[in-house]
Amino acid sequence: MKAALNGVPHFSVLDGWWLEGYVEDLTGWSIGPRPNDVEEEIDQKQDIEDLYTKLEKKILPAFYKDRERWENIMKHCIAFNGSFFNTQRMVSQYVTNAYFK
C-alpha cells in the first residue's frame, strides 16, 4: 500500500488490500482471476500464463514504449489507492465500526 502512495503500479494476485484497490490497467494488474466467495482450487498454470502474458503484452510495453500511459497509471495509483488506503480513513473506519455500531 505504501508503494501506491509513490505511484508504483501493483501486479499481484487478488487478495488482501489489492482486491479492493485493483482496477485493471489503471492502478495495476491482477494475476489470475478474481476469487469467488466459494473456495476453489487455484489453477497455477492459468496464473503463470496470465503473469507472463500481462508482462509481455501490457506491462513491459507500457513501461518501455508508452511513457505517457505509464505516467497515467502512476497518477491513478496515487489518486485512487493513495487517497483511500491511508491512516486517516483506517482510524475513522475503525472508530465508527468499533464504537458506534
Short mmCIF file of C-alpha atoms in Angstrom, two decimals:
data_model
loop_
_atom_site.label_atom_id
_atom_site.label_comp_id
_atom_site.label_asym_id
_atom_site.label_seq_id
_atom_site.Cartn_x
_atom_site.Cartn_y
_atom_site.Cartn_z
CA MET A 1 0.00 0.00 0.00
CA LYS A 2 2.90 2.38 0.70
CA ALA A 3 4.19 1.90 -2.82
CA ALA A 4 0.88 3.15 -4.24
CA LEU A 5 1.45 6.48 -2.47
CA ASN A 6 4.61 6.81 -4.55
CA GLY A 7 2.87 5.94 -7.82
CA VAL A 8 4.05 2.35 -8.09
CA PRO A 9 1.60 0.18 -10.04
CA HIS A 10 0.85 -3.15 -8.39
CA PHE A 11 0.94 -6.57 -10.08
CA SER A 12 -0.27 -9.36 -7.81
CA VAL A 13 -2.93 -11.95 -7.07
CA LEU A 14 -6.24 -10.52 -5.91
CA ASP A 15 -6.17 -10.88 -2.16
CA GLY A 16 -5.79 -8.61 0.84
CA TRP A 17 -5.87 -4.89 0.11
CA TRP A 18 -5.23 -5.42 -3.61
CA LEU A 19 -8.67 -6.97 -4.03
CA GLU A 20 -10.12 -3.60 -3.01
CA GLY A 21 -7.56 -1.34 -4.71
CA TYR A 22 -7.35 -3.11 -8.05
CA VAL A 23 -8.57 -1.51 -11.27
CA GLU A 24 -7.10 -3.38 -14.25
CA ASP A 25 -4.84 -1.23 -16.44
CA LEU A 26 -5.48 1.80 -14.22
CA THR A 27 -3.89 1.10 -10.82
CA GLY A 28 -2.07 -2.06 -11.86
CA TRP A 29 -2.78 -5.62 -12.92
CA SER A 30 -4.03 -8.83 -11.39
CA ILE A 31 -2.50 -12.26 -11.66
CA GLY A 32 -5.23 -14.82 -12.20
CA PRO A 33 -8.98 -14.42 -11.96
CA ARG A 34 -10.98 -12.62 -9.28
CA PRO A 35 -11.62 -15.06 -6.41
CA ASN A 36 -15.14 -16.29 -5.72
CA ASP A 37 -16.74 -16.45 -2.29
CA VAL A 38 -16.65 -20.24 -2.66
CA GLU A 39 -13.26 -21.83 -2.07
CA GLU A 40 -11.96 -23.31 -5.26
CA GLU A 41 -8.68 -24.86 -6.25
CA ILE A 42 -6.10 -22.42 -7.62
CA ASP A 43 -5.05 -23.14 -11.19
CA GLN A 44 -1.31 -22.43 -11.09
CA LYS A 45 -0.89 -22.96 -14.83
CA GLN A 46 -3.54 -20.32 -15.52
CA ASP A 47 -1.87 -17.90 -13.08
CA ILE A 48 1.56 -18.45 -14.65
CA GLU A 49 0.15 -17.93 -18.15
CA ASP A 50 -1.64 -14.77 -17.00
CA LEU A 51 1.54 -13.44 -15.36
CA TYR A 52 3.72 -13.85 -18.45
CA THR A 53 1.03 -12.67 -20.88
CA LYS A 54 0.41 -9.44 -18.95
CA LEU A 55 4.11 -8.79 -18.55
CA GLU A 56 4.74 -9.28 -22.27
CA LYS A 57 1.63 -7.61 -23.71
CA LYS A 58 0.70 -4.90 -21.19
CA ILE A 59 3.24 -4.01 -18.52
CA LEU A 60 6.60 -4.02 -20.31
CA PRO A 61 5.30 -2.27 -23.47
CA ALA A 62 3.70 0.45 -21.33
CA PHE A 63 6.87 0.92 -19.27
CA TYR A 64 9.36 0.93 -22.15
CA LYS A 65 7.35 2.26 -25.11
CA ASP A 66 4.50 4.41 -23.82
CA ARG A 67 5.76 6.82 -21.18
CA GLU A 68 2.53 8.85 -21.13
CA ARG A 69 0.44 5.75 -20.43
CA TRP A 70 2.82 4.62 -17.68
CA GLU A 71 2.70 8.05 -16.04
CA ASN A 72 -1.10 7.96 -16.24
CA ILE A 73 -1.14 4.61 -14.43
CA MET A 74 1.20 6.03 -11.77
CA LYS A 75 -1.08 9.05 -11.27
CA HIS A 76 -4.11 6.79 -10.85
CA CYS A 77 -2.24 4.72 -8.25
CA ILE A 78 -1.69 7.85 -6.20
CA ALA A 79 -5.17 9.27 -6.79
CA PHE A 80 -7.20 6.11 -6.16
CA ASN A 81 -5.18 3.95 -3.80
CA GLY A 82 -3.24 6.71 -2.09
CA SER A 83 -6.43 8.58 -1.22
CA PHE A 84 -8.26 5.51 0.10
CA PHE A 85 -5.59 3.38 1.78
CA ASN A 86 -4.35 5.79 4.42
CA THR A 87 -4.21 6.02 8.20
CA GLN A 88 -6.88 8.74 8.48
CA ARG A 89 -9.51 6.62 6.73
CA MET A 90 -8.48 3.46 8.57
CA VAL A 91 -8.75 5.05 12.03
CA SER A 92 -12.06 6.74 11.17
CA GLN A 93 -13.49 3.48 9.88
CA TYR A 94 -12.24 1.59 12.93
CA VAL A 95 -13.76 4.10 15.37
CA THR A 96 -17.06 4.14 13.53
CA ASN A 97 -17.31 0.35 13.31
CA ALA A 98 -15.97 -0.41 16.78
CA TYR A 99 -17.72 2.26 18.86
CA PHE A 100 -20.78 3.50 17.02
CA LYS A 101 -22.35 0.32 15.66
#
